[in-house]
């Protein structure tokens, strides 16, 4: 089990062709444990570096990671996701240009104080991608759209 100073790699799984990695971050300052889950879907048509960027932004927006939290090293994330390190470098570099990350030579890559700028167009695109994936999976198992909608309605009632 590889361990870095602030991130602890917990597990890696393959779910329907999607690589799932789970990391736990032990923040010394607030003693909270926050979970970051990186999902790479090779079938989505979205470049891997964009998937990493979106997941970091949404993890910050949801409060899973916050200012000062350390991200996995380029090498660690590339090995865990079985992708080229240049892909991770590109994602981290774009996030750094946007002000989302701070890279400190020899120390690592950290979440900055800047909040992510996730506009409505990007949120809608992400929702469309999630719905398309969900409907494709449901159809592969023989479910109709009406059955999926009924299932969602039942879930909504359970959550209330």
PDB file of N, CA and C in Angstrom, residues 3 17 31 33 50-52 57 65 71 92-93 95 115 120 126 132 136 146:
ATOM      1  N   UNK A   3       2.285   4.906   0.434  1.00  0.00           N
ATOM      2  CA  UNK A   3       1.892   5.985   1.336  1.00  0.00           C
ATOM      3  C   UNK A   3       2.709   7.226   1.021  1.00  0.00           C
ATOM      4  N   UNK A  17     -15.234  -1.372 -16.882  1.00  0.00           N
ATOM      5  CA  UNK A  17     -14.245  -0.709 -17.724  1.00  0.00           C
ATOM      6  C   UNK A  17     -13.772   0.628 -17.194  1.00  0.00           C
ATOM      7  N   UNK A  31      -7.699  17.759  11.319  1.00  0.00           N
ATOM      8  CA  UNK A  31      -7.891  16.381  11.755  1.00  0.00           C
ATOM      9  C   UNK A  31      -9.094  15.706  11.114  1.00  0.00           C
ATOM     10  N   UNK A  33     -10.718  13.524   7.856  1.00  0.00           N
ATOM     11  CA  UNK A  33     -10.324  12.610   6.788  1.00  0.00           C
ATOM     12  C   UNK A  33     -11.265  12.849   5.620  1.00  0.00           C
ATOM     13  N   UNK A  50      -8.654  15.795 -18.918  1.00  0.00           N
ATOM     14  CA  UNK A  50      -9.869  16.565 -18.618  1.00  0.00           C
ATOM     15  C   UNK A  50     -10.670  15.889 -17.494  1.00  0.00           C
ATOM     16  N   UNK A  51     -10.696  14.555 -17.501  1.00  0.00           N
ATOM     17  CA  UNK A  51     -11.395  13.840 -16.445  1.00  0.00           C
ATOM     18  C   UNK A  51     -10.756  14.123 -15.087  1.00  0.00           C
ATOM     19  N   UNK A  52      -9.429  14.165 -15.038  1.00  0.00           N
ATOM     20  CA  UNK A  52      -8.726  14.470 -13.783  1.00  0.00           C
ATOM     21  C   UNK A  52      -9.037  15.893 -13.343  1.00  0.00           C
ATOM     22  N   UNK A  57     -11.759  19.602  -9.542  1.00  0.00           N
ATOM     23  CA  UNK A  57     -12.642  20.759  -9.355  1.00  0.00           C
ATOM     24  C   UNK A  57     -13.889  20.390  -8.565  1.00  0.00           C
ATOM     25  N   UNK A  65     -11.912  17.912  -0.657  1.00  0.00           N
ATOM     26  CA  UNK A  65     -10.550  18.389  -0.431  1.00  0.00           C
ATOM     27  C   UNK A  65     -10.614  19.905  -0.335  1.00  0.00           C
ATOM     28  N   UNK A  71      -2.329  16.683  -3.157  1.00  0.00           N
ATOM     29  CA  UNK A  71      -2.807  15.707  -4.139  1.00  0.00           C
ATOM     30  C   UNK A  71      -1.754  14.617  -4.313  1.00  0.00           C
ATOM     31  N   UNK A  92      -2.523  18.701 -13.934  1.00  0.00           N
ATOM     32  CA  UNK A  92      -2.060  19.515 -12.809  1.00  0.00           C
ATOM     33  C   UNK A  92      -1.621  20.895 -13.286  1.00  0.00           C
ATOM     34  N   UNK A  93      -0.945  20.946 -14.434  1.00  0.00           N
ATOM     35  CA  UNK A  93      -0.467  22.240 -14.956  1.00  0.00           C
ATOM     36  C   UNK A  93      -1.638  23.155 -15.297  1.00  0.00           C
ATOM     37  N   UNK A  95      -4.646  23.071 -14.009  1.00  0.00           N
ATOM     38  CA  UNK A  95      -5.259  23.482 -12.746  1.00  0.00           C
ATOM     39  C   UNK A  95      -4.404  24.544 -12.044  1.00  0.00           C
ATOM     40  N   UNK A 115     -11.502  29.035  -5.096  1.00  0.00           N
ATOM     41  CA  UNK A 115     -12.630  28.135  -5.320  1.00  0.00           C
ATOM     42  C   UNK A 115     -12.755  27.833  -6.813  1.00  0.00           C
ATOM     43  N   UNK A 120     -22.440  26.901 -15.349  1.00  0.00           N
ATOM     44  CA  UNK A 120     -23.625  26.081 -15.639  1.00  0.00           C
ATOM     45  C   UNK A 120     -23.443  25.204 -16.865  1.00  0.00           C
ATOM     46  N   UNK A 126     -21.452  17.794 -17.626  1.00  0.00           N
ATOM     47  CA  UNK A 126     -21.160  16.675 -16.739  1.00  0.00           C
ATOM     48  C   UNK A 126     -22.419  15.848 -16.472  1.00  0.00           C
ATOM     49  N   UNK A 132     -25.983   9.866 -19.811  1.00  0.00           N
ATOM     50  CA  UNK A 132     -25.714   9.020 -20.976  1.00  0.00           C
ATOM     51  C   UNK A 132     -25.085   7.705 -20.542  1.00  0.00           C
ATOM     52  N   UNK A 136     -26.883   4.029 -20.829  1.00  0.00           N
ATOM     53  CA  UNK A 136     -26.208   2.989 -21.611  1.00  0.00           C
ATOM     54  C   UNK A 136     -26.016   1.725 -20.778  1.00  0.00           C
ATOM     55  N   UNK A 146     -38.253   3.896 -18.865  1.00  0.00           N
ATOM     56  CA  UNK A 146     -39.317   4.011 -17.865  1.00  0.00           C
ATOM     57  C   UNK A 146     -38.920   3.320 -16.557  1.00  0.00           C
TER      58      UNK A 146
END
